[in-house]
Amino acid sequence: MKSVELKKGVYWVGAADWSVRDFHGYETPRGTTYNNYLIMDDEITLVDTVKYDFSHITINNIRRITDPGNIRHVVINHIENDHVTSIDRIMDLAPKATIHITERGKKGLDRFFDTSKWDIRTVKTGDTLKIGKRTLLFIETPMLHWPDSMMTWCKKDGILFSQDAFGQHLASSGRFDDEFCEKQSMAELEDAVIDYYANILMPFGPLIRDRIADLGKMGVNPDIIAPDHGIIWRSHVAKVIEWYLAMANDKADLSVSIIYDTMWHSTERMTVPLAHGIRDEGVEYKILKLRETPMNEVIKEFWKSRGTLIGSPTLNNIMFPTVSQFLTYLRGLRPKNRLVSAFGSYGWSGGAVRDTFAKVKEIGLQTHEPGIEVPYLPSESDETACYEFGRKFARQLKKYHAQFGQ
Ligand code: FEO
């Protein structure tokens, strides 16, 4: 197989993981890749490594280009396990290499490995590394998405090595965005970007806005964005930055995600008239059952919609466990600027709707109250009430959405 070249002398030497379906609890139906890059200059430089299980693949990819013993520098942009657990195998093969890493990254690396045997240089924003015709610039991006994170800018080639930022969990035969869009679609690519952002980067919107602005001020205007997962951006660089800025500004569609679970289908039956009411106000909707939908998919759809209706049966006076699980995960992601209401059914006494509102307020989201709760099975008049509730929620949502001017 030919090596994948980003620009003359800069190679992708990573690995595709076609079979991973559970990425630290995150469902990845499209697999993923662990990207890293080899720069062939006077001093050969490896940017990032890969997950341990894929060490042999990256080593073989490097060997197709050069003997790993020739590597003089290894840049570690991020120390999460999927990127750094092969570093000891790489360093065994490249004993003359110096590692370049942030101070926070070094502290983390010390916890994973005996680093005393390696030559390590800690770097901060503005530090550079001249490797021949190229000079690499390091840019710290703390909390994007770990405290240790940084990016590496190669001005000569116009390549920004962005670690997890701008990544997606996508295994594909083509390495570049244009190749992916030609064989699959831009819509699928955007969906993968949103999925990744919603589940990993959602809490950091203000930081993302600031860091993108900082890159511009530092003269970082990439022709290529080379992330650590998924496809490499070379034809849609401006588009992915535009998507990121929109998401960092809490962009959402005027639509409703109806997210629910059910015991004996009563709460489930409520979703239909609710949806019809929403639709009759001209608002789109999507219905997601928690027990049947991967959590990251639920989070992605929540994030895409300006409004959400959360449905839960009452179990032992509180919400259903899967609904609680969803709200717990959502709380950690610190979403903003979404309107939420609640619905549900109960046998002996209610409680789930009250409980749901309490949790939604803890998260800090805007609520539309009261919700709607019915005993046992929705009657015809309950279904009419659900329909009217759906219409009312959609009308309120249209007013709420208008303030964002999106
Ligand atoms: Fe892909 Fe934060 O590791």
mmCIF file of C-alpha atoms and ligand atoms in Angstrom:
data_model
loop_
_atom_site.group_PDB
_atom_site.id
_atom_site.type_symbol
_atom_site.label_atom_id
_atom_site.label_comp_id
_atom_site.label_asym_id
_atom_site.label_seq_id
_atom_site.Cartn_x
_atom_site.Cartn_y
_atom_site.Cartn_z
ATOM 1 C CA MET A 1 0.000 0.000 0.000
ATOM 2 C CA LYS A 2 1.243 3.499 -0.823
ATOM 3 C CA SER A 3 1.860 5.885 2.053
ATOM 4 C CA VAL A 4 -0.739 8.626 2.419
ATOM 5 C CA GLU A 5 0.889 12.015 1.824
ATOM 6 C CA LEU A 6 -0.755 15.231 3.050
ATOM 7 C CA LYS A 7 1.826 17.531 1.495
ATOM 8 C CA LYS A 8 5.227 16.634 0.091
ATOM 9 C CA GLY A 9 7.133 14.920 2.896
ATOM 10 C CA VAL A 10 4.240 14.860 5.400
ATOM 11 C CA TYR A 11 2.593 11.468 5.809
ATOM 12 C CA TRP A 12 -0.359 9.979 7.646
ATOM 13 C CA VAL A 13 0.989 6.907 9.469
ATOM 14 C CA GLY A 14 -2.034 6.078 11.605
ATOM 15 C CA ALA A 15 -4.434 3.161 11.832
ATOM 16 C CA ALA A 16 -8.102 2.615 11.066
ATOM 17 C CA ASP A 17 -10.149 0.754 13.666
ATOM 18 C CA TRP A 18 -13.048 -0.554 11.622
ATOM 19 C CA SER A 19 -14.461 -2.802 14.321
ATOM 20 C CA VAL A 20 -14.622 -0.638 17.437
ATOM 21 C CA ARG A 21 -18.242 -0.214 18.488
ATOM 22 C CA ASP A 22 -17.690 0.903 22.082
ATOM 23 C CA PHE A 23 -15.245 3.753 22.422
ATOM 24 C CA HIS A 24 -15.006 4.303 26.194
ATOM 25 C CA GLY A 25 -18.771 3.816 26.397
ATOM 26 C CA TYR A 26 -19.476 5.887 23.325
ATOM 27 C CA GLU A 27 -21.110 3.864 20.521
ATOM 28 C CA THR A 28 -19.131 4.114 17.287
ATOM 29 C CA PRO A 29 -21.123 2.378 14.534
ATOM 30 C CA ARG A 30 -18.762 3.767 11.900
ATOM 31 C CA GLY A 31 -15.546 2.757 13.718
ATOM 32 C CA THR A 32 -12.767 5.307 14.086
ATOM 33 C CA THR A 33 -9.163 6.003 13.190
ATOM 34 C CA TYR A 34 -6.135 6.895 15.303
ATOM 35 C CA ASN A 35 -4.244 9.399 13.203
ATOM 36 C CA ASN A 36 -0.622 10.343 13.539
ATOM 37 C CA TYR A 37 1.752 11.981 11.152
ATOM 38 C CA LEU A 38 5.369 11.702 10.075
ATOM 39 C CA ILE A 39 7.242 14.768 8.825
ATOM 40 C CA MET A 40 10.296 13.973 6.729
ATOM 41 C CA ASP A 41 12.699 16.879 7.199
ATOM 42 C CA ASP A 42 16.328 17.190 8.280
ATOM 43 C CA GLU A 43 15.149 16.061 11.718
ATOM 44 C CA ILE A 44 12.378 13.520 11.226
ATOM 45 C CA THR A 45 9.390 14.260 13.427
ATOM 46 C CA LEU A 46 6.439 12.122 14.460
ATOM 47 C CA VAL A 47 3.324 14.035 15.506
ATOM 48 C CA ASP A 48 1.291 11.940 17.950
ATOM 49 C CA THR A 49 1.146 8.193 18.384
ATOM 50 C CA VAL A 50 -1.768 5.739 18.456
ATOM 51 C CA LYS A 51 -3.691 3.401 20.734
ATOM 52 C CA TYR A 52 -1.496 0.523 21.969
ATOM 53 C CA ASP A 53 -3.350 -2.219 20.068
ATOM 54 C CA PHE A 54 -2.483 -0.464 16.805
ATOM 55 C CA SER A 55 1.228 0.100 17.520
ATOM 56 C CA HIS A 56 2.337 -2.470 14.961
ATOM 57 C CA ILE A 57 0.301 -0.748 12.248
ATOM 58 C CA THR A 58 1.777 2.704 12.806
ATOM 59 C CA ILE A 59 5.281 1.209 13.118
ATOM 60 C CA ASN A 60 4.841 -0.608 9.806
ATOM 61 C CA ASN A 61 3.533 2.598 8.215
ATOM 62 C CA ILE A 62 6.588 4.480 9.470
ATOM 63 C CA ARG A 63 8.903 1.703 8.234
ATOM 64 C CA ARG A 64 7.520 2.066 4.724
ATOM 65 C CA ILE A 65 8.973 5.597 4.770
ATOM 66 C CA THR A 66 11.977 5.415 7.073
ATOM 67 C CA ASP A 67 13.599 3.396 9.824
ATOM 68 C CA PRO A 68 11.883 4.493 13.089
ATOM 69 C CA GLY A 69 15.387 4.811 14.549
ATOM 70 C CA ASN A 70 15.781 7.928 12.402
ATOM 71 C CA ILE A 71 13.015 9.803 14.250
ATOM 72 C CA ARG A 72 14.485 12.794 16.141
ATOM 73 C CA HIS A 73 11.320 14.320 17.609
ATOM 74 C CA VAL A 74 7.992 13.019 18.859
ATOM 75 C CA VAL A 75 5.289 15.596 19.495
ATOM 76 C CA ILE A 76 2.573 14.538 21.929
ATOM 77 C CA ASN A 77 -0.395 16.851 21.476
ATOM 78 C CA HIS A 78 -2.667 14.939 23.874
ATOM 79 C CA ILE A 79 -2.148 12.150 26.385
ATOM 80 C CA GLU A 80 -5.483 10.328 26.378
ATOM 81 C CA ASN A 81 -5.020 6.566 26.099
ATOM 82 C CA ASP A 82 -6.141 6.322 22.481
ATOM 83 C CA HIS A 83 -3.189 8.490 21.447
ATOM 84 C CA VAL A 84 -0.359 7.816 23.833
ATOM 85 C CA THR A 85 -0.392 4.179 24.884
ATOM 86 C CA SER A 86 2.016 3.163 22.109
ATOM 87 C CA ILE A 87 4.639 5.782 23.058
ATOM 88 C CA ASP A 88 6.907 3.310 24.863
ATOM 89 C CA ARG A 89 7.024 0.998 21.830
ATOM 90 C CA ILE A 90 7.773 3.975 19.596
ATOM 91 C CA MET A 91 10.475 5.277 21.936
ATOM 92 C CA ASP A 92 12.091 1.826 22.112
ATOM 93 C CA LEU A 93 12.475 2.023 18.337
ATOM 94 C CA ALA A 94 13.423 5.713 18.293
ATOM 95 C CA PRO A 95 15.803 6.057 21.250
ATOM 96 C CA LYS A 96 17.372 9.262 19.909
ATOM 97 C CA ALA A 97 14.053 11.105 19.817
ATOM 98 C CA THR A 98 13.082 14.015 22.055
ATOM 99 C CA ILE A 99 9.471 14.198 23.206
ATOM 100 C CA HIS A 100 7.767 17.620 23.031
ATOM 101 C CA ILE A 101 4.756 17.912 25.311
ATOM 102 C CA THR A 102 2.985 20.467 27.540
ATOM 103 C CA GLU A 103 3.780 20.664 31.246
ATOM 104 C CA ARG A 104 0.363 19.174 32.068
ATOM 105 C CA GLY A 105 0.928 16.498 29.480
ATOM 106 C CA LYS A 106 4.256 15.565 31.047
ATOM 107 C CA LYS A 107 2.621 15.207 34.465
ATOM 108 C CA GLY A 108 0.066 12.827 32.965
ATOM 109 C CA LEU A 109 2.678 10.908 31.006
ATOM 110 C CA ASP A 110 4.621 10.393 34.244
ATOM 111 C CA ARG A 111 1.589 8.559 35.645
ATOM 112 C CA PHE A 112 1.399 6.179 32.691
ATOM 113 C CA PHE A 113 5.094 5.459 32.076
ATOM 114 C CA ASP A 114 8.541 5.579 33.569
ATOM 115 C CA THR A 115 9.534 8.702 31.648
ATOM 116 C CA SER A 116 12.958 9.058 33.287
ATOM 117 C CA LYS A 117 14.506 7.095 30.408
ATOM 118 C CA TRP A 118 13.278 9.574 27.780
ATOM 119 C CA ASP A 119 14.515 12.995 26.731
ATOM 120 C CA ILE A 120 11.487 15.242 27.300
ATOM 121 C CA ARG A 121 11.085 18.929 26.560
ATOM 122 C CA THR A 122 8.025 20.690 27.956
ATOM 123 C CA VAL A 123 6.563 23.365 25.705
ATOM 124 C CA LYS A 124 4.048 26.190 25.946
ATOM 125 C CA THR A 125 2.199 28.405 23.510
ATOM 126 C CA GLY A 126 4.611 30.206 21.217
ATOM 127 C CA ASP A 127 7.447 27.718 21.591
ATOM 128 C CA THR A 128 8.846 26.452 18.328
ATOM 129 C CA LEU A 129 10.862 23.545 17.013
ATOM 130 C CA LYS A 130 13.027 23.945 13.900
ATOM 131 C CA ILE A 131 13.360 20.603 12.156
ATOM 132 C CA GLY A 132 15.014 21.725 8.924
ATOM 133 C CA LYS A 133 13.067 23.592 6.284
ATOM 134 C CA ARG A 134 10.099 23.561 8.634
ATOM 135 C CA THR A 135 9.518 25.188 11.996
ATOM 136 C CA LEU A 136 6.731 23.806 14.153
ATOM 137 C CA LEU A 137 4.784 26.119 16.453
ATOM 138 C CA PHE A 138 3.127 24.760 19.585
ATOM 139 C CA ILE A 139 -0.204 26.171 20.751
ATOM 140 C CA GLU A 140 -1.674 25.056 24.071
ATOM 141 C CA THR A 141 -5.426 24.419 24.012
ATOM 142 C CA PRO A 142 -6.166 23.475 27.639
ATOM 143 C CA MET A 143 -9.543 21.820 28.125
ATOM 144 C CA LEU A 144 -9.911 21.230 24.411
ATOM 145 C CA HIS A 145 -10.527 18.775 25.502
ATOM 146 C CA TRP A 146 -8.097 17.756 28.259
ATOM 147 C CA PRO A 147 -5.882 20.014 30.399
ATOM 148 C CA ASP A 148 -2.781 18.785 28.552
ATOM 149 C CA SER A 149 -4.082 19.381 25.035
ATOM 150 C CA MET A 150 -2.190 21.367 22.450
ATOM 151 C CA MET A 151 -2.063 21.771 18.687
ATOM 152 C CA THR A 152 0.979 21.926 16.420
ATOM 153 C CA TRP A 153 1.159 24.311 13.465
ATOM 154 C CA CYS A 154 3.417 23.736 10.486
ATOM 155 C CA LYS A 155 3.385 27.038 8.620
ATOM 156 C CA LYS A 156 5.460 25.875 5.675
ATOM 157 C CA ASP A 157 2.879 23.247 4.728
ATOM 158 C CA GLY A 158 -0.143 25.093 6.117
ATOM 159 C CA ILE A 159 -1.022 22.072 8.256
ATOM 160 C CA LEU A 160 -2.627 22.342 11.664
ATOM 161 C CA PHE A 161 -2.246 19.131 13.668
ATOM 162 C CA SER A 162 -5.326 19.643 15.812
ATOM 163 C CA GLN A 163 -5.430 16.458 17.979
ATOM 164 C CA ASP A 164 -9.060 15.613 18.902
ATOM 165 C CA ALA A 165 -10.499 18.947 17.716
ATOM 166 C CA PHE A 166 -12.204 18.739 14.311
ATOM 167 C CA GLY A 167 -12.103 14.932 14.568
ATOM 168 C CA GLN A 168 -14.826 12.406 13.974
ATOM 169 C CA HIS A 169 -15.282 8.732 14.703
ATOM 170 C CA LEU A 170 -15.241 7.459 11.137
ATOM 171 C CA ALA A 171 -13.260 4.631 9.612
ATOM 172 C CA SER A 172 -13.019 5.027 5.861
ATOM 173 C CA SER A 173 -10.827 3.894 2.987
ATOM 174 C CA GLY A 174 -10.169 7.492 1.918
ATOM 175 C CA ARG A 175 -8.189 9.681 4.289
ATOM 176 C CA PHE A 176 -9.414 13.065 3.073
ATOM 177 C CA ASP A 177 -12.709 14.908 3.283
ATOM 178 C CA ASP A 178 -13.132 15.180 -0.490
ATOM 179 C CA GLU A 179 -12.631 11.425 -0.878
ATOM 180 C CA PHE A 180 -15.199 10.726 1.803
ATOM 181 C CA CYS A 181 -17.737 13.147 0.338
ATOM 182 C CA GLU A 182 -17.298 11.679 -3.123
ATOM 183 C CA LYS A 183 -18.004 8.117 -1.974
ATOM 184 C CA GLN A 184 -20.393 8.870 0.872
ATOM 185 C CA SER A 185 -21.747 12.330 1.601
ATOM 186 C CA MET A 186 -21.125 15.702 3.164
ATOM 187 C CA ALA A 187 -24.265 15.163 5.265
ATOM 188 C CA GLU A 188 -22.785 11.983 6.804
ATOM 189 C CA LEU A 189 -19.542 13.798 7.498
ATOM 190 C CA GLU A 190 -21.361 16.687 9.175
ATOM 191 C CA ASP A 191 -23.373 14.212 11.231
ATOM 192 C CA ALA A 192 -20.137 12.591 12.457
ATOM 193 C CA VAL A 193 -18.680 16.010 13.334
ATOM 194 C CA ILE A 194 -21.800 16.960 15.310
ATOM 195 C CA ASP A 195 -21.853 13.602 17.085
ATOM 196 C CA TYR A 196 -18.234 14.059 18.161
ATOM 197 C CA TYR A 197 -18.695 17.684 19.189
ATOM 198 C CA ALA A 198 -21.927 17.067 21.118
ATOM 199 C CA ASN A 199 -20.517 14.182 23.127
ATOM 200 C CA ILE A 200 -16.982 15.436 23.732
ATOM 201 C CA LEU A 201 -16.722 19.174 23.200
ATOM 202 C CA MET A 202 -20.154 20.512 24.162
ATOM 203 C CA PRO A 203 -19.019 21.815 27.578
ATOM 204 C CA PHE A 204 -16.273 23.927 26.027
ATOM 205 C CA GLY A 205 -18.115 26.197 23.570
ATOM 206 C CA PRO A 206 -16.757 29.537 24.911
ATOM 207 C CA LEU A 207 -13.209 28.144 24.972
ATOM 208 C CA ILE A 208 -13.565 26.920 21.412
ATOM 209 C CA ARG A 209 -14.630 30.379 20.234
ATOM 210 C CA ASP A 210 -11.622 31.926 21.989
ATOM 211 C CA ARG A 211 -9.118 29.368 20.716
ATOM 212 C CA ILE A 212 -10.317 29.688 17.112
ATOM 213 C CA ALA A 213 -9.990 33.472 17.433
ATOM 214 C CA ASP A 214 -6.480 33.026 18.917
ATOM 215 C CA LEU A 215 -5.438 30.864 15.967
ATOM 216 C CA GLY A 216 -6.440 33.657 13.597
ATOM 217 C CA LYS A 217 -4.503 36.230 15.653
ATOM 218 C CA MET A 218 -1.422 33.996 15.552
ATOM 219 C CA GLY A 219 -1.612 33.805 11.770
ATOM 220 C CA VAL A 220 -2.679 30.188 11.750
ATOM 221 C CA ASN A 221 -4.734 29.906 8.573
ATOM 222 C CA PRO A 222 -4.565 26.227 7.688
ATOM 223 C CA ASP A 223 -4.848 24.689 4.236
ATOM 224 C CA ILE A 224 -5.132 21.345 5.985
ATOM 225 C CA ILE A 225 -6.498 20.408 9.398
ATOM 226 C CA ALA A 226 -5.134 17.052 10.458
ATOM 227 C CA PRO A 227 -7.012 15.731 13.504
ATOM 228 C CA ASP A 228 -6.277 12.608 15.516
ATOM 229 C CA HIS A 229 -9.524 10.860 14.481
ATOM 230 C CA GLY A 230 -11.341 10.392 11.219
ATOM 231 C CA ILE A 231 -10.848 12.149 7.934
ATOM 232 C CA ILE A 232 -8.319 14.908 7.283
ATOM 233 C CA TRP A 233 -9.701 18.259 6.152
ATOM 234 C CA ARG A 234 -8.242 19.748 2.989
ATOM 235 C CA SER A 235 -11.254 20.686 0.836
ATOM 236 C CA HIS A 236 -13.676 21.844 3.522
ATOM 237 C CA VAL A 237 -11.394 23.534 6.056
ATOM 238 C CA ALA A 238 -13.457 26.736 6.165
ATOM 239 C CA LYS A 239 -16.663 24.693 6.420
ATOM 240 C CA VAL A 240 -15.567 22.662 9.438
ATOM 241 C CA ILE A 241 -14.372 25.828 11.207
ATOM 242 C CA GLU A 242 -17.745 27.421 10.407
ATOM 243 C CA TRP A 243 -19.525 24.360 11.866
ATOM 244 C CA TYR A 244 -17.394 24.550 15.002
ATOM 245 C CA LEU A 245 -18.071 28.241 15.519
ATOM 246 C CA ALA A 246 -21.801 27.691 15.004
ATOM 247 C CA MET A 247 -21.832 24.850 17.538
ATOM 248 C CA ALA A 248 -19.737 26.875 19.972
ATOM 249 C CA ASN A 249 -22.434 29.544 19.702
ATOM 250 C CA ASP A 250 -25.059 26.925 20.637
ATOM 251 C CA LYS A 251 -26.595 26.805 17.185
ATOM 252 C CA ALA A 252 -29.687 24.597 17.012
ATOM 253 C CA ASP A 253 -32.469 23.797 14.578
ATOM 254 C CA LEU A 254 -36.014 24.904 15.177
ATOM 255 C CA SER A 255 -37.035 21.335 15.928
ATOM 256 C CA VAL A 256 -38.011 19.133 18.836
ATOM 257 C CA SER A 257 -36.404 15.923 20.026
ATOM 258 C CA ILE A 258 -38.901 13.771 21.885
ATOM 259 C CA ILE A 259 -36.740 11.618 24.131
ATOM 260 C CA TYR A 260 -38.526 9.059 26.268
ATOM 261 C CA ASP A 261 -38.702 5.656 27.815
ATOM 262 C CA THR A 262 -41.727 3.597 28.695
ATOM 263 C CA MET A 263 -42.803 0.626 30.847
ATOM 264 C CA TRP A 264 -46.171 -0.480 29.419
ATOM 265 C CA HIS A 265 -46.322 1.834 26.391
ATOM 266 C CA SER A 266 -48.461 4.537 28.031
ATOM 267 C CA THR A 267 -45.726 7.186 27.951
ATOM 268 C CA GLU A 268 -44.881 5.941 24.474
ATOM 269 C CA ARG A 269 -48.466 6.480 23.304
ATOM 270 C CA MET A 270 -48.260 10.099 24.395
ATOM 271 C CA THR A 271 -45.431 10.757 21.935
ATOM 272 C CA VAL A 272 -47.724 10.475 18.901
ATOM 273 C CA PRO A 273 -50.235 13.254 19.694
ATOM 274 C CA LEU A 274 -47.418 15.375 21.088
ATOM 275 C CA ALA A 275 -45.567 15.012 17.782
ATOM 276 C CA HIS A 276 -48.691 15.797 15.742
ATOM 277 C CA GLY A 277 -49.235 18.978 17.745
ATOM 278 C CA ILE A 278 -45.621 20.047 17.168
ATOM 279 C CA ARG A 279 -45.861 19.287 13.448
ATOM 280 C CA ASP A 280 -49.113 21.204 13.088
ATOM 281 C CA GLU A 281 -47.246 24.289 14.294
ATOM 282 C CA GLY A 282 -44.774 23.794 11.444
ATOM 283 C CA VAL A 283 -41.946 22.496 13.626
ATOM 284 C CA GLU A 284 -39.962 19.341 12.808
ATOM 285 C CA TYR A 285 -39.520 16.603 15.376
ATOM 286 C CA LYS A 286 -37.694 13.353 15.985
ATOM 287 C CA ILE A 287 -38.670 10.595 18.453
ATOM 288 C CA LEU A 288 -35.983 8.630 20.323
ATOM 289 C CA LYS A 289 -36.620 5.804 22.744
ATOM 290 C CA LEU A 290 -33.850 5.678 25.300
ATOM 291 C CA ARG A 291 -33.601 1.904 25.665
ATOM 292 C CA GLU A 292 -33.325 1.472 21.889
ATOM 293 C CA THR A 293 -30.958 4.309 21.035
ATOM 294 C CA PRO A 294 -27.239 4.675 21.810
ATOM 295 C CA MET A 295 -26.706 7.438 24.344
ATOM 296 C CA ASN A 296 -24.371 9.432 22.109
ATOM 297 C CA GLU A 297 -27.034 9.405 19.386
ATOM 298 C CA VAL A 298 -29.590 10.732 21.888
ATOM 299 C CA ILE A 299 -27.171 13.469 22.949
ATOM 300 C CA LYS A 300 -26.477 14.413 19.337
ATOM 301 C CA GLU A 301 -30.194 14.758 18.565
ATOM 302 C CA PHE A 302 -30.804 16.673 21.795
ATOM 303 C CA TRP A 303 -28.020 19.060 20.770
ATOM 304 C CA LYS A 304 -29.305 19.550 17.223
ATOM 305 C CA SER A 305 -32.797 20.583 18.410
ATOM 306 C CA ARG A 306 -33.670 23.847 20.103
ATOM 307 C CA GLY A 307 -36.458 22.081 22.007
ATOM 308 C CA THR A 308 -36.736 18.754 23.805
ATOM 309 C CA LEU A 309 -39.631 16.918 25.389
ATOM 310 C CA ILE A 310 -38.513 14.344 27.929
ATOM 311 C CA GLY A 311 -40.955 11.519 28.620
ATOM 312 C CA SER A 312 -40.808 9.173 31.575
ATOM 313 C CA PRO A 313 -43.131 6.817 33.373
ATOM 314 C CA THR A 314 -43.172 7.125 37.140
ATOM 315 C CA LEU A 315 -41.404 4.286 38.911
ATOM 316 C CA ASN A 316 -41.376 4.307 42.713
ATOM 317 C CA ASN A 317 -42.413 7.996 42.687
ATOM 318 C CA ILE A 318 -39.488 9.147 40.549
ATOM 319 C CA MET A 319 -38.363 9.045 36.933
ATOM 320 C CA PHE A 320 -37.470 5.880 35.051
ATOM 321 C CA PRO A 321 -33.784 4.824 35.425
ATOM 322 C CA THR A 322 -32.864 5.295 31.758
ATOM 323 C CA VAL A 323 -34.218 8.851 31.845
ATOM 324 C CA SER A 324 -32.156 9.544 34.943
ATOM 325 C CA GLN A 325 -29.096 8.108 33.191
ATOM 326 C CA PHE A 326 -29.665 10.392 30.190
ATOM 327 C CA LEU A 327 -30.040 13.478 32.390
ATOM 328 C CA THR A 328 -26.938 12.601 34.399
ATOM 329 C CA TYR A 329 -24.853 12.330 31.238
ATOM 330 C CA LEU A 330 -26.403 15.538 29.907
ATOM 331 C CA ARG A 331 -25.565 17.430 33.115
ATOM 332 C CA GLY A 332 -21.868 16.715 32.619
ATOM 333 C CA LEU A 333 -22.024 18.124 29.100
ATOM 334 C CA ARG A 334 -23.371 21.456 30.442
ATOM 335 C CA PRO A 335 -25.704 22.257 27.531
ATOM 336 C CA LYS A 336 -27.058 25.777 27.160
ATOM 337 C CA ASN A 337 -29.782 27.591 25.286
ATOM 338 C CA ARG A 338 -32.282 24.782 24.911
ATOM 339 C CA LEU A 339 -35.965 24.737 25.938
ATOM 340 C CA VAL A 340 -37.158 21.592 27.699
ATOM 341 C CA SER A 341 -40.482 20.271 28.923
ATOM 342 C CA ALA A 342 -41.618 16.938 30.323
ATOM 343 C CA PHE A 343 -44.390 14.397 29.969
ATOM 344 C CA GLY A 344 -45.162 10.972 31.357
ATOM 345 C CA SER A 345 -47.599 8.491 32.762
ATOM 346 C CA TYR A 346 -48.129 6.906 36.165
ATOM 347 C CA GLY A 347 -50.111 4.192 37.908
ATOM 348 C CA TRP A 348 -50.495 4.964 41.570
ATOM 349 C CA SER A 349 -49.257 8.520 41.782
ATOM 350 C CA GLY A 350 -47.195 10.861 39.637
ATOM 351 C CA GLY A 351 -43.665 12.077 40.215
ATOM 352 C CA ALA A 352 -41.592 11.549 37.072
ATOM 353 C CA VAL A 353 -42.487 14.901 35.491
ATOM 354 C CA ARG A 354 -41.724 16.782 38.711
ATOM 355 C CA ASP A 355 -38.482 14.872 39.071
ATOM 356 C CA THR A 356 -37.534 15.566 35.443
ATOM 357 C CA PHE A 357 -38.060 19.306 35.814
ATOM 358 C CA ALA A 358 -35.944 19.333 38.975
ATOM 359 C CA LYS A 359 -33.061 17.654 37.140
ATOM 360 C CA VAL A 360 -33.415 19.856 34.057
ATOM 361 C CA LYS A 361 -33.237 22.964 36.260
ATOM 362 C CA GLU A 362 -30.126 21.597 37.958
ATOM 363 C CA ILE A 363 -28.562 21.407 34.501
ATOM 364 C CA GLY A 364 -29.521 25.061 34.020
ATOM 365 C CA LEU A 365 -31.773 24.660 31.011
ATOM 366 C CA GLN A 366 -34.845 26.756 30.309
ATOM 367 C CA THR A 367 -38.064 24.880 31.148
ATOM 368 C CA HIS A 368 -41.566 25.085 29.748
ATOM 369 C CA GLU A 369 -43.893 24.275 32.683
ATOM 370 C CA PRO A 370 -46.091 22.650 33.626
ATOM 371 C CA GLY A 371 -45.532 19.470 31.674
ATOM 372 C CA ILE A 372 -48.205 16.878 31.123
ATOM 373 C CA GLU A 373 -48.748 13.672 33.083
ATOM 374 C CA VAL A 374 -51.568 11.140 32.691
ATOM 375 C CA PRO A 375 -52.749 8.199 34.844
ATOM 376 C CA TYR A 376 -52.465 4.652 33.525
ATOM 377 C CA LEU A 377 -53.311 4.788 29.832
ATOM 378 C CA PRO A 378 -53.913 8.008 27.877
ATOM 379 C CA SER A 379 -57.650 8.377 27.220
ATOM 380 C CA GLU A 380 -58.986 10.066 24.103
ATOM 381 C CA SER A 381 -59.244 13.337 26.001
ATOM 382 C CA ASP A 382 -55.672 12.853 27.325
ATOM 383 C CA GLU A 383 -54.472 12.395 23.748
ATOM 384 C CA THR A 384 -56.226 15.620 22.773
ATOM 385 C CA ALA A 385 -54.529 17.313 25.732
ATOM 386 C CA CYS A 386 -51.169 15.956 24.554
ATOM 387 C CA TYR A 387 -51.817 17.286 21.052
ATOM 388 C CA GLU A 388 -52.651 20.734 22.458
ATOM 389 C CA PHE A 389 -49.610 20.565 24.715
ATOM 390 C CA GLY A 390 -47.441 19.766 21.687
ATOM 391 C CA ARG A 391 -48.839 22.808 19.858
ATOM 392 C CA LYS A 392 -48.335 25.069 22.862
ATOM 393 C CA PHE A 393 -44.758 23.883 23.348
ATOM 394 C CA ALA A 394 -43.981 24.436 19.662
ATOM 395 C CA ARG A 395 -45.403 27.975 19.772
ATOM 396 C CA GLN A 396 -43.321 28.764 22.829
ATOM 397 C CA LEU A 397 -40.294 27.209 21.173
ATOM 398 C CA LYS A 398 -40.653 29.407 18.074
ATOM 399 C CA LYS A 399 -40.552 32.528 20.277
ATOM 400 C CA TYR A 400 -37.628 31.165 22.270
ATOM 401 C CA HIS A 401 -35.693 30.207 19.131
ATOM 402 C CA ALA A 402 -36.229 33.628 17.525
ATOM 403 C CA GLN A 403 -33.989 35.313 20.114
ATOM 404 C CA PHE A 404 -30.964 33.405 18.780
ATOM 405 C CA GLY A 405 -31.374 34.807 15.283
ATOM 406 C CA GLN A 406 -30.159 31.530 13.736
HETATM 407 FE FE1 FEO B 1 -8.996 10.886 21.031
HETATM 408 FE FE2 FEO B 1 -9.140 12.765 23.873
HETATM 409 O O1 FEO B 1 -8.625 11.305 22.834
#
